PDB file of C-alpha atoms in Angstrom:
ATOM      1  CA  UNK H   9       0.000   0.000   0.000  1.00  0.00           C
ATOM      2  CA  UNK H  10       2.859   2.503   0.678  1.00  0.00           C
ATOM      3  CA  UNK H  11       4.826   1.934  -2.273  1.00  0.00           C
ATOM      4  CA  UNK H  12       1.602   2.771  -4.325  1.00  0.00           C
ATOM      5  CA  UNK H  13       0.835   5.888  -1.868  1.00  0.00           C
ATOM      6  CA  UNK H  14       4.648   6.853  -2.683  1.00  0.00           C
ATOM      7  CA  UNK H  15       4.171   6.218  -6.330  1.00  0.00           C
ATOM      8  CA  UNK H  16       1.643   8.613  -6.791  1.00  0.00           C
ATOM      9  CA  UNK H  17       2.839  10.862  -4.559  1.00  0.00           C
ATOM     10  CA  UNK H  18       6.195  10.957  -6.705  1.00  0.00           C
ATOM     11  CA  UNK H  19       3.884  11.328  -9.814  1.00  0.00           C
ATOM     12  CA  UNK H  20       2.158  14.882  -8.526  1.00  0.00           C
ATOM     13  CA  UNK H  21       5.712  16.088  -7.433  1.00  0.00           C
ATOM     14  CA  UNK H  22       6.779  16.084 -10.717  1.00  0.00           C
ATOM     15  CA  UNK H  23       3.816  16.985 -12.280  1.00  0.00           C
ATOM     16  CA  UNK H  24       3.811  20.566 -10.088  1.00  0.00           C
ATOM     17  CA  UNK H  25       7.529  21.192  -9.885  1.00  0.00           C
ATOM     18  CA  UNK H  26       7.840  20.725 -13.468  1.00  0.00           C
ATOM     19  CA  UNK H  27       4.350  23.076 -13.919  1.00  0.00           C
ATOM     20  CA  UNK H  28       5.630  25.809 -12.085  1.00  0.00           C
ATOM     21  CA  UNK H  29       9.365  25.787 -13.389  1.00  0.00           C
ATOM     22  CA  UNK H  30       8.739  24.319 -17.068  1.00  0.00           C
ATOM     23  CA  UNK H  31      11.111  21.575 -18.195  1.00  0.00           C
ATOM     24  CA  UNK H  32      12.979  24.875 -20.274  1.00  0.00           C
ATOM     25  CA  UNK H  33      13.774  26.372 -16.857  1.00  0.00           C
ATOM     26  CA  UNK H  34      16.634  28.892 -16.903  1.00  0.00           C
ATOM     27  CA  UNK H  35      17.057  28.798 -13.189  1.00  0.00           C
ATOM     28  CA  UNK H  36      20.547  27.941 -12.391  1.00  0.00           C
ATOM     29  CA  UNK H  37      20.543  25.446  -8.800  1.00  0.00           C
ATOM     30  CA  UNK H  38      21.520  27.607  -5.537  1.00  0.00           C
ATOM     31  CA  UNK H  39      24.974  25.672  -4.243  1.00  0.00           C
ATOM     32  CA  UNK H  40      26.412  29.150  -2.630  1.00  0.00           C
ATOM     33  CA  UNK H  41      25.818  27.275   0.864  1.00  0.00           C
ATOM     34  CA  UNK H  42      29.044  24.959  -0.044  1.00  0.00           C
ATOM     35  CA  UNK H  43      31.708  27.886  -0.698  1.00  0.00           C
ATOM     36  CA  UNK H  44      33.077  27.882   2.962  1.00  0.00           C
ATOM     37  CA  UNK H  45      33.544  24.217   2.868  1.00  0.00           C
ATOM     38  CA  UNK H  46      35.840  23.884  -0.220  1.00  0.00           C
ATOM     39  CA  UNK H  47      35.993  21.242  -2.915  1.00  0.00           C
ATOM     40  CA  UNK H  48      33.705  17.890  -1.618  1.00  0.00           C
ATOM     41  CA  UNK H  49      34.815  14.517  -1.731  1.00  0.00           C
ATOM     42  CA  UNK H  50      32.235  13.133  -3.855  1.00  0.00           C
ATOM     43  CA  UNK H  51      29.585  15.574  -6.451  1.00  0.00           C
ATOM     44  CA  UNK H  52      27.349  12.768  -6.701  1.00  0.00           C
ATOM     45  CA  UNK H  53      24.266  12.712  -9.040  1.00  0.00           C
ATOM     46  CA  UNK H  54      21.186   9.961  -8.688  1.00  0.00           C
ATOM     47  CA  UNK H  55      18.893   8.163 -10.316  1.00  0.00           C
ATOM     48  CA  UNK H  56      16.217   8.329  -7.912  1.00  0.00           C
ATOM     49  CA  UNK H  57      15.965  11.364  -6.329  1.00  0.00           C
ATOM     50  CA  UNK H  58      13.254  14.205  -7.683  1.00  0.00           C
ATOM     51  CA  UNK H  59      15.280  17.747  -8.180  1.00  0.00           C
ATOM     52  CA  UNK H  60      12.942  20.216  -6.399  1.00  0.00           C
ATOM     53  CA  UNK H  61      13.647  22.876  -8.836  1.00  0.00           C
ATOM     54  CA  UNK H  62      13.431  20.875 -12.370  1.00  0.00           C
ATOM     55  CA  UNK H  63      11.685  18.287 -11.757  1.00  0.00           C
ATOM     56  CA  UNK H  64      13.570  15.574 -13.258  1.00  0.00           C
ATOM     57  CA  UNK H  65      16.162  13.433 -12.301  1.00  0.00           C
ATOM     58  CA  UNK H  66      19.627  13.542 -12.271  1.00  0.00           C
ATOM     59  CA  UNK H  67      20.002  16.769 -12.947  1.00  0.00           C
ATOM     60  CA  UNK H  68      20.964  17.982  -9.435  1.00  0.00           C
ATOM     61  CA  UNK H  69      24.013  16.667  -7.211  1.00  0.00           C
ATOM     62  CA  UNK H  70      24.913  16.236  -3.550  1.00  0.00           C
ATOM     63  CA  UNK H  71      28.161  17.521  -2.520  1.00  0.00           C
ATOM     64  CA  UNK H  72      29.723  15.192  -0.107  1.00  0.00           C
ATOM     65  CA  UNK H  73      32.302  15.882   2.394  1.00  0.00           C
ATOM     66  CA  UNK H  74      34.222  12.436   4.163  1.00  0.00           C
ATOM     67  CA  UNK H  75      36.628  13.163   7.538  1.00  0.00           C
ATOM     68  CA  UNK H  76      38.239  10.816   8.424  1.00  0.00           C
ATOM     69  CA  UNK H  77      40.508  10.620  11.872  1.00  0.00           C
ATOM     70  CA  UNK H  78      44.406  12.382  12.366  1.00  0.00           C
ATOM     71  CA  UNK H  79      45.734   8.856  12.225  1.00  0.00           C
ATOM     72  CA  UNK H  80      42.985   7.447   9.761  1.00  0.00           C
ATOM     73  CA  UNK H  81      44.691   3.743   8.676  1.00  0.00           C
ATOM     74  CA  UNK H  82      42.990   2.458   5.102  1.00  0.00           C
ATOM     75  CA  UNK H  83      44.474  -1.100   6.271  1.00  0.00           C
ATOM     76  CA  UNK H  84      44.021  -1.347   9.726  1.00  0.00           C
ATOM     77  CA  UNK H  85      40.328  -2.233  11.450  1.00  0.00           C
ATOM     78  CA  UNK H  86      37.336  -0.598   9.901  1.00  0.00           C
ATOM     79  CA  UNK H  87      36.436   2.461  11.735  1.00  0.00           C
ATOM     80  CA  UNK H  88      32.549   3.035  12.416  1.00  0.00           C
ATOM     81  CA  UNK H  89      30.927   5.770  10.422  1.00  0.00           C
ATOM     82  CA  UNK H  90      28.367   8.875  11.081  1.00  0.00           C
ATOM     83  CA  UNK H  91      26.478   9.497   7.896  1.00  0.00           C
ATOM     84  CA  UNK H  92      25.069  12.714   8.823  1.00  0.00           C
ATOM     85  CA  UNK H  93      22.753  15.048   6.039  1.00  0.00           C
ATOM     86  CA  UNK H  94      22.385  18.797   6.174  1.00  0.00           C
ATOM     87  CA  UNK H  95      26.235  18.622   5.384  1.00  0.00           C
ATOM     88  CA  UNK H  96      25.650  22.589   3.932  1.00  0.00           C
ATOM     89  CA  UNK H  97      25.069  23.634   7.251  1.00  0.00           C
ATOM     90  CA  UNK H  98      27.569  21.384  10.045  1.00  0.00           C
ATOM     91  CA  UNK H  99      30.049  19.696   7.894  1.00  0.00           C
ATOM     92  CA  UNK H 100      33.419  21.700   9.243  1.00  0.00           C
ATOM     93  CA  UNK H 101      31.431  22.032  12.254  1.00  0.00           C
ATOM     94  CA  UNK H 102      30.943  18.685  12.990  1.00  0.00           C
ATOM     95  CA  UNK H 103      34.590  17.542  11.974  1.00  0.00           C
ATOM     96  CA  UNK H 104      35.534  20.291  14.798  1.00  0.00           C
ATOM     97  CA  UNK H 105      34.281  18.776  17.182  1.00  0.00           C
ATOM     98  CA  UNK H 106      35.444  14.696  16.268  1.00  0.00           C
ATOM     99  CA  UNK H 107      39.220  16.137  16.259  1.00  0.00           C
ATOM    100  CA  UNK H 108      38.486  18.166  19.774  1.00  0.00           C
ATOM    101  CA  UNK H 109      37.364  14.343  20.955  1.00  0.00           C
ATOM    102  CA  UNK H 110      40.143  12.354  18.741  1.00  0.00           C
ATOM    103  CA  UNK H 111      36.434  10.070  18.059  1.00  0.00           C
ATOM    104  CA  UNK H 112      37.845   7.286  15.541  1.00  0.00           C
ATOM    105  CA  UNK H 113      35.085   7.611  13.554  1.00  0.00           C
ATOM    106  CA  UNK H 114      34.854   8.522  10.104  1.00  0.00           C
ATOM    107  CA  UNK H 115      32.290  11.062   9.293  1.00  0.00           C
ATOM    108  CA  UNK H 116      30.256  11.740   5.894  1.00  0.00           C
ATOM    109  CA  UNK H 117      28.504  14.707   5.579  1.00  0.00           C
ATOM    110  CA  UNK H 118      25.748  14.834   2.858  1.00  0.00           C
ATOM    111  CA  UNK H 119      25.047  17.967   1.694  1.00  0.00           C
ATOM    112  CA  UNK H 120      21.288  18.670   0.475  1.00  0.00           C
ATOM    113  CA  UNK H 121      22.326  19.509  -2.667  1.00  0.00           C
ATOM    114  CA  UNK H 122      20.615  22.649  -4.163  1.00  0.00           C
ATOM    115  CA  UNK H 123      18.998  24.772  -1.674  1.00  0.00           C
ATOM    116  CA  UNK H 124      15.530  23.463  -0.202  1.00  0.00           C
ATOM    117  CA  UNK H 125      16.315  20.366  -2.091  1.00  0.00           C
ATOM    118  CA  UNK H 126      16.185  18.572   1.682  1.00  0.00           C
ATOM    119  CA  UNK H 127      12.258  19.857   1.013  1.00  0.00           C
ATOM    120  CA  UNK H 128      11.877  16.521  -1.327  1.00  0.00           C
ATOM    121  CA  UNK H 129      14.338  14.195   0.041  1.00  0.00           C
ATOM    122  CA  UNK H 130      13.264  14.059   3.513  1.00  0.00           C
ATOM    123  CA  UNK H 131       9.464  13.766   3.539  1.00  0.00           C
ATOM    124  CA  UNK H 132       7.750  10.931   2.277  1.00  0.00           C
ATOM    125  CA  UNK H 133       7.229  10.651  -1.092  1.00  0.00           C
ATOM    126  CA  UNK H 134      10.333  11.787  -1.929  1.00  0.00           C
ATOM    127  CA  UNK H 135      12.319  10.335   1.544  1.00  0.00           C
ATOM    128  CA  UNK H 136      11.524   6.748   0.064  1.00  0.00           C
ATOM    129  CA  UNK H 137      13.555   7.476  -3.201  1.00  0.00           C
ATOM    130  CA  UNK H 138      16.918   9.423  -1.103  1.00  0.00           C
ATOM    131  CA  UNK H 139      16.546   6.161   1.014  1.00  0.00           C
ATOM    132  CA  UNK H 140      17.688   3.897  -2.143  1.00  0.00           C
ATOM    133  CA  UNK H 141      19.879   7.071  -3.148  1.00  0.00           C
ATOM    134  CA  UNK H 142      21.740   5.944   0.319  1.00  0.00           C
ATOM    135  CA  UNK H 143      21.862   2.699   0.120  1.00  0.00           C
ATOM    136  CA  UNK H 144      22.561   1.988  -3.660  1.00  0.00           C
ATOM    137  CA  UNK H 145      24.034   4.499  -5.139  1.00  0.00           C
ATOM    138  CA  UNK H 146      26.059   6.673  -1.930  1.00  0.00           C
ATOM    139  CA  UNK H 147      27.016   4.285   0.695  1.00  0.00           C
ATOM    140  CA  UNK H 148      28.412   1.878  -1.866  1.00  0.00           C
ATOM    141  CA  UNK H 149      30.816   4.634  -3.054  1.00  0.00           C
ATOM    142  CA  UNK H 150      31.761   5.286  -0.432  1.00  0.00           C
ATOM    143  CA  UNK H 151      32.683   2.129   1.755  1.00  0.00           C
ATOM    144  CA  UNK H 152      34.686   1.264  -1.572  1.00  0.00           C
ATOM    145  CA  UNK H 153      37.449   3.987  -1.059  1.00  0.00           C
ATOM    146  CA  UNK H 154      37.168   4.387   2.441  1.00  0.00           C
ATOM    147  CA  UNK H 155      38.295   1.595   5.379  1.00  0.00           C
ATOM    148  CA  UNK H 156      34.220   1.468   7.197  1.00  0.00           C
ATOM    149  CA  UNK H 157      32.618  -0.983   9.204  1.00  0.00           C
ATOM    150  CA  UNK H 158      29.417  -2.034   7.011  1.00  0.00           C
ATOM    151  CA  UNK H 159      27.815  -2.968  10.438  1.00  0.00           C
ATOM    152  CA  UNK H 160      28.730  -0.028  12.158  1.00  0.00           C
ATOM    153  CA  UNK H 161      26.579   3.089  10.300  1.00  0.00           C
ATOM    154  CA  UNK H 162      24.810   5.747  12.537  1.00  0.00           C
ATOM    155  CA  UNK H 163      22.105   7.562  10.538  1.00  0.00           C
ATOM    156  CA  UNK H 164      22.210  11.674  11.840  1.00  0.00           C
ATOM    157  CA  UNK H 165      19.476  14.361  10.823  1.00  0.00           C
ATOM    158  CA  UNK H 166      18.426  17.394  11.962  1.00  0.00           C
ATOM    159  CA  UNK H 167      14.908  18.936  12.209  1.00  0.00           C
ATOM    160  CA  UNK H 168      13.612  17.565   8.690  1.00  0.00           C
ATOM    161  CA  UNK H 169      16.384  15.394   8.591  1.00  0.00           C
ATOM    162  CA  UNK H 170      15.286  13.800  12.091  1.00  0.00           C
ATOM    163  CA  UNK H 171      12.002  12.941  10.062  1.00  0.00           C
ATOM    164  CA  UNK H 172      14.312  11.312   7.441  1.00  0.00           C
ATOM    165  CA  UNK H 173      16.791   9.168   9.950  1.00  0.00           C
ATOM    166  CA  UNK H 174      13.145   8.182  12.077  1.00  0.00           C
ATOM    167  CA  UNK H 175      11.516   7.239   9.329  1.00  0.00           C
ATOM    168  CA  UNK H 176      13.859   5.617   7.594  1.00  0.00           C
ATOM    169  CA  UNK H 177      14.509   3.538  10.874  1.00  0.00           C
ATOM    170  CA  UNK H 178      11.512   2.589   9.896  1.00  0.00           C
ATOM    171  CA  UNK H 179      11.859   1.665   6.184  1.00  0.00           C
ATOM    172  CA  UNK H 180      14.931  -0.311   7.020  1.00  0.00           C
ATOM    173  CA  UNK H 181      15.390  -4.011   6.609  1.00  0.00           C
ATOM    174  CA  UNK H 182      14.170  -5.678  10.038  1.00  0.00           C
ATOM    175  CA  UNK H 183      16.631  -8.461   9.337  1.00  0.00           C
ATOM    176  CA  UNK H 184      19.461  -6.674   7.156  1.00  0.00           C
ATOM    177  CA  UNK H 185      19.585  -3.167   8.064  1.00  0.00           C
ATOM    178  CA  UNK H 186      21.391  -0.691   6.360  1.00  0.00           C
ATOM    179  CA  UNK H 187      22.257   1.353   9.679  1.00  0.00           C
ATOM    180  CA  UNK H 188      22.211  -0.283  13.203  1.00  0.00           C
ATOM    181  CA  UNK H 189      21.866   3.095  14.957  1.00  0.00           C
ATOM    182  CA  UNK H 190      19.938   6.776  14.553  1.00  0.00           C
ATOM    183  CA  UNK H 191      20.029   9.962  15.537  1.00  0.00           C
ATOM    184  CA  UNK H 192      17.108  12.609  15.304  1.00  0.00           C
ATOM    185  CA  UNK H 193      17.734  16.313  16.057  1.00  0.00           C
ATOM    186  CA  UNK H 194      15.083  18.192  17.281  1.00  0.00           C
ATOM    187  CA  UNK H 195      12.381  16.305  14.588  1.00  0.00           C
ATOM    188  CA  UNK H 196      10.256  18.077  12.445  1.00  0.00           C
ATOM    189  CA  UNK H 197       7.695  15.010  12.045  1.00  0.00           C
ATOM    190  CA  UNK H 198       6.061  15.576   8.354  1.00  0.00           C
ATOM    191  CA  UNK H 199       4.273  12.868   6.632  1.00  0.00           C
ATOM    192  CA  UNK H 200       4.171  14.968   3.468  1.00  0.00           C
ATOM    193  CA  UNK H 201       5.635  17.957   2.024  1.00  0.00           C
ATOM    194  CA  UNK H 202       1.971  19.185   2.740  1.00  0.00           C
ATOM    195  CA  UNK H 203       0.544  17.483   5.598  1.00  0.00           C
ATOM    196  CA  UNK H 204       1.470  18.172   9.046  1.00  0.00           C
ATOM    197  CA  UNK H 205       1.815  16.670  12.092  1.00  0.00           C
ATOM    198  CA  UNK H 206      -1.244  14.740  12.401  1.00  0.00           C
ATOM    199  CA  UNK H 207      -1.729  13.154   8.744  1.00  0.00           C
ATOM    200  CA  UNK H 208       2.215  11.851  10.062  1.00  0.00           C
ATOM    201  CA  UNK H 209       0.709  10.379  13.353  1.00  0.00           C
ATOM    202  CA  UNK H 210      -1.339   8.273  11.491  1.00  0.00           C
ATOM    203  CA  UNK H 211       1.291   6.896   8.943  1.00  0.00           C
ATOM    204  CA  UNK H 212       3.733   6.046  11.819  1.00  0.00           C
ATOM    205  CA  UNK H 213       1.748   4.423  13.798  1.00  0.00           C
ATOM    206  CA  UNK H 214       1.041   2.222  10.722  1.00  0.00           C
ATOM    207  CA  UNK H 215       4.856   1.683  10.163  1.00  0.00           C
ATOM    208  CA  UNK H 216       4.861   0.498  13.621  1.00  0.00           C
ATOM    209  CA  UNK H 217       2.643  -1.956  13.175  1.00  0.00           C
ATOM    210  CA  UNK H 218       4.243  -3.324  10.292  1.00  0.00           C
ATOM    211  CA  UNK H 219       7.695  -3.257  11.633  1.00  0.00           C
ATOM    212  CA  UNK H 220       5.926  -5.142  14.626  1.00  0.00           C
ATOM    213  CA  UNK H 221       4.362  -7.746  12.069  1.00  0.00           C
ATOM    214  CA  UNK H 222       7.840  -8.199  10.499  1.00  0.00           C
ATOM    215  CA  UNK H 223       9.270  -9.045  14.133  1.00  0.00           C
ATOM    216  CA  UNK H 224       8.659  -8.007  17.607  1.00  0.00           C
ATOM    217  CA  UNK H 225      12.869  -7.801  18.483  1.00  0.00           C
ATOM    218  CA  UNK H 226      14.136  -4.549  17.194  1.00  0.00           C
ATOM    219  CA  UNK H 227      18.201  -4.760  17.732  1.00  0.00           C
ATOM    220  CA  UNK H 228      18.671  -0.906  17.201  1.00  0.00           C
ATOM    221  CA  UNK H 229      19.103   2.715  19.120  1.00  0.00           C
ATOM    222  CA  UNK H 230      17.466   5.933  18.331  1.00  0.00           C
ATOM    223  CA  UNK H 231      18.752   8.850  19.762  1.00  0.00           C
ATOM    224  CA  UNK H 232      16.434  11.807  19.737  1.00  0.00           C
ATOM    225  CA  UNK H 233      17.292  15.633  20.909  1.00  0.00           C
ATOM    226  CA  UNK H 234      14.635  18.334  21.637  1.00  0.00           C
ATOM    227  CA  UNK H 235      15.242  22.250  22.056  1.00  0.00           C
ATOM    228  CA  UNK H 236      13.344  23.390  24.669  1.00  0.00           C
ATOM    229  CA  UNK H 237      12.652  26.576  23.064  1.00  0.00           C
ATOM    230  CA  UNK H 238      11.358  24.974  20.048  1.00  0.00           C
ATOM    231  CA  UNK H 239       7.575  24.375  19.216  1.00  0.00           C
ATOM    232  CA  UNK H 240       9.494  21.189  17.955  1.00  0.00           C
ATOM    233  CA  UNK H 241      10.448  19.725  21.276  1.00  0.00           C
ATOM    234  CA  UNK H 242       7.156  17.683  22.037  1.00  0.00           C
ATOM    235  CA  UNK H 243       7.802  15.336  18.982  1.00  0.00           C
ATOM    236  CA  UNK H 244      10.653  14.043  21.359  1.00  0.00           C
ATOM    237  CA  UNK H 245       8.417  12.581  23.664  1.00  0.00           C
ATOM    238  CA  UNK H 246       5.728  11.671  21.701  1.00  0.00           C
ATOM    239  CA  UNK H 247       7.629   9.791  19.654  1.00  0.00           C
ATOM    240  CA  UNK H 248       9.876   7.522  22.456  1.00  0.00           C
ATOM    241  CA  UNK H 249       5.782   7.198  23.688  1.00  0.00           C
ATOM    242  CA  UNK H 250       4.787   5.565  20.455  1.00  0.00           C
ATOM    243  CA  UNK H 251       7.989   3.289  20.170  1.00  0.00           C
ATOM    244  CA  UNK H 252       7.884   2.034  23.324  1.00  0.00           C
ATOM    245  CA  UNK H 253       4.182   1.090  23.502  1.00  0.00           C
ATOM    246  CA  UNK H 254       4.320  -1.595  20.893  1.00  0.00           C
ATOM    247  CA  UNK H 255       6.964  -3.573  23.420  1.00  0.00           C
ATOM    248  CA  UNK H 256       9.764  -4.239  21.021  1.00  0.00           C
ATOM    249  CA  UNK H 257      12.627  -6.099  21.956  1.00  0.00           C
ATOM    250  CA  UNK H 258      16.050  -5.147  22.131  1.00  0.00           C
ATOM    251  CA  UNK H 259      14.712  -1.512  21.424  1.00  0.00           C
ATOM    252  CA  UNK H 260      17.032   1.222  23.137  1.00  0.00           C
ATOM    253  CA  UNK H 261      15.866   4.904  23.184  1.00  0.00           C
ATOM    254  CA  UNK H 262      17.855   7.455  24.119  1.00  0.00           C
ATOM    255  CA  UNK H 263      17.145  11.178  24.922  1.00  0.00           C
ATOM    256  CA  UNK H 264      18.485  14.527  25.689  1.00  0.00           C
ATOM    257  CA  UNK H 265      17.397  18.340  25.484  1.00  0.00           C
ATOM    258  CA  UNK H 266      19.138  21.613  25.236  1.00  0.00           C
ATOM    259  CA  UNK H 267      18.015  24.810  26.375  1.00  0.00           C
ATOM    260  CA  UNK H 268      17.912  26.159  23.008  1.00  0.00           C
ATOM    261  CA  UNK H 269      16.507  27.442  19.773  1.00  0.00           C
ATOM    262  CA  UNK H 270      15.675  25.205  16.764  1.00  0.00           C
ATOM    263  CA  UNK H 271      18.826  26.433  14.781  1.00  0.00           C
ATOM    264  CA  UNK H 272      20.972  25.851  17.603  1.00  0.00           C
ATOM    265  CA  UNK H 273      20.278  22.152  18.473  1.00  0.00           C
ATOM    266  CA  UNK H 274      22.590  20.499  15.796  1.00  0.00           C
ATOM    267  CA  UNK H 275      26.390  21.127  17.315  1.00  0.00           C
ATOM    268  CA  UNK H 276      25.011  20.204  21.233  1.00  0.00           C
ATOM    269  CA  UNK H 277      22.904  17.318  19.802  1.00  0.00           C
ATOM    270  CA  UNK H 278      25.606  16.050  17.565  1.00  0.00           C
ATOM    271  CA  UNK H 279      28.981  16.390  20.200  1.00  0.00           C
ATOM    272  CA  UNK H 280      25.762  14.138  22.721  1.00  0.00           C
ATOM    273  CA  UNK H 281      25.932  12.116  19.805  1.00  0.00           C
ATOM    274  CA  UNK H 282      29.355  11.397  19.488  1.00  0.00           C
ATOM    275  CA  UNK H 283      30.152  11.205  23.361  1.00  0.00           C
ATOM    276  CA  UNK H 284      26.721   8.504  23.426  1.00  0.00           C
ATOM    277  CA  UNK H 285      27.950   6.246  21.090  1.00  0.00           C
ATOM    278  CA  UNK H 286      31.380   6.568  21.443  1.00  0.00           C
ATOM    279  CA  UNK H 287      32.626   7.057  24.830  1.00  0.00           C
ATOM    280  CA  UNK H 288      36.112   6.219  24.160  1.00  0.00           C
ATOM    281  CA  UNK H 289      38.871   7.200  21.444  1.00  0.00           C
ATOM    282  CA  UNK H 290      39.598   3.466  20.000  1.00  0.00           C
ATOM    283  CA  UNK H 291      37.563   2.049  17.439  1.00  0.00           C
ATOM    284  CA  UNK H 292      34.545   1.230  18.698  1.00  0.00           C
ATOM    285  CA  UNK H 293      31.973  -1.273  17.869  1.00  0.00           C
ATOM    286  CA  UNK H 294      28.623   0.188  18.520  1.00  0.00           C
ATOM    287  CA  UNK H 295      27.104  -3.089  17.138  1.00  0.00           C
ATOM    288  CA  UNK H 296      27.089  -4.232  20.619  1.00  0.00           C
TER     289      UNK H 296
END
């Protein structure tokens, strides 16, 4: 039922991006955001994700950043990884504070690509096709030229992107998933670029039944951050209430809050983050 409600969903994108912008559309893609970070690792384009200014696909990229540790060794044993979006906004920021910690973790920052192209990617419809972007066409790239633990990926958004990582924790394989651990900053909960918070109750509480159906053990960890001066900060709460209801197994929540504003929550959230999962400098195995 939720592939077809994604299907057509996908269909009326298109049909009023490409309305309003014309598939002729002289507007040039808004990457100013990435100028203070310098050249990214990867420019990588995708078959599946909808460009929220044309339209069409492939015809937008995602500049990608990768930071690896001081003493980063390509041979030695694989180092966990943080693959964390909204890379236009934290990506030297975030690398800041792994070298203050000496964290031997290697971090990928995904930008959004264009500006308000995180508008389409993470809300449903569009979340379901940057989901496949991850895991078929990014993560594969990247775990090829970089030393990573395939069983050691922590999923990391912020506001929309804490939508993405909890619904896509979610959408993940109950008996192969793609990342063993998430992290949601400060969620803005949106089942669709135009519904709010309600129309999402309603469609999570259906994916937690059908995660349930799949199995009742759940061998994962959300982490979820709320500001406290943020409207946003309820969804915290609501959300550990709804996950821990259904009884899973092997289910670990974990939350914190910061006496801030929206905007502020990602560098406090994401140092919690790091300090959370990885207490100590050595590779770490947050498998376990």
């Amino acid at each position: 039922m939720f592939e077809k409600l994604v299907n057509t969903w996908l269909f009326i994108i298109i049909v009023i991006i490409t309305g309003c912008n014309g598939s002729d559309s002289k507007i040039d893609h808004d990457y100013s955001l990435y100028d203070r970070y310098g050249e990214p690792t990867y420019r990588i384009k995708s078959k599946y994700t909808v460009d929220a200014l044309k339209g069409t696909i492939g015809t937008h990229e995602y500049p990608t950043y990768v930071h690896t540790p001081e003493d980063y060794d390509p041979d030695g044993h694989p180092y966990p990884v943080i693959y964390a979006t909204d890379g236009q906004w934290t990506s030297s920021e975030y690398d800041d504070i792994l070298d203050e910690l000496g964290t031997q973790v290697i971090l990928v920052s995904i930008g959004e690509g264009p500006r308000d192209q995180r508008v389409v990617d993470y809300i449903q419809p569009g979340l379901a096709n940057y989901f496949r972007f991850l895991t078929e066409e990014l993560i594969p790239l990247v775990e090829k030229d970089y030393n990573i633990s395939s069983e050691q990926r922590l999923l990391v958004g912020y506001s929309f992107g804490g939508n993405m990582s909890s619904t896509i924790m979610m959408l993940d394989d109950p008996f192969n998933p793609v990342f063993n651990s998430y992290a949601a900053y400060d969620p803005a909960f949106r089942h669709t670029i135009h519904h709010q918070i309600l129309e999402f109750n309603d469609y999570f509480d259906q994916l937690v039944e059908d995660r349930y159906a799949a199995s009742d053990t759940w061998d994962t960890e959300l982490l979820m951050t709320g500001a406290l001066q943020s409207s946003l900060v309820k969804n915290v709460e609501n959300q550990e209430e709804r996950l821990n209801k259904r009884g899973f197994k092997k289910l670990k929540i974990e939350t914190a809050y910061f006496d801030v504003i929206h905007e502020q929550i990602a560098l406090p959230s994401f140092r919690y983050t790091v300090e959370h999962f990885f207490p100590t400098s050595p590779v770490t195995d947050i498998s376990q």
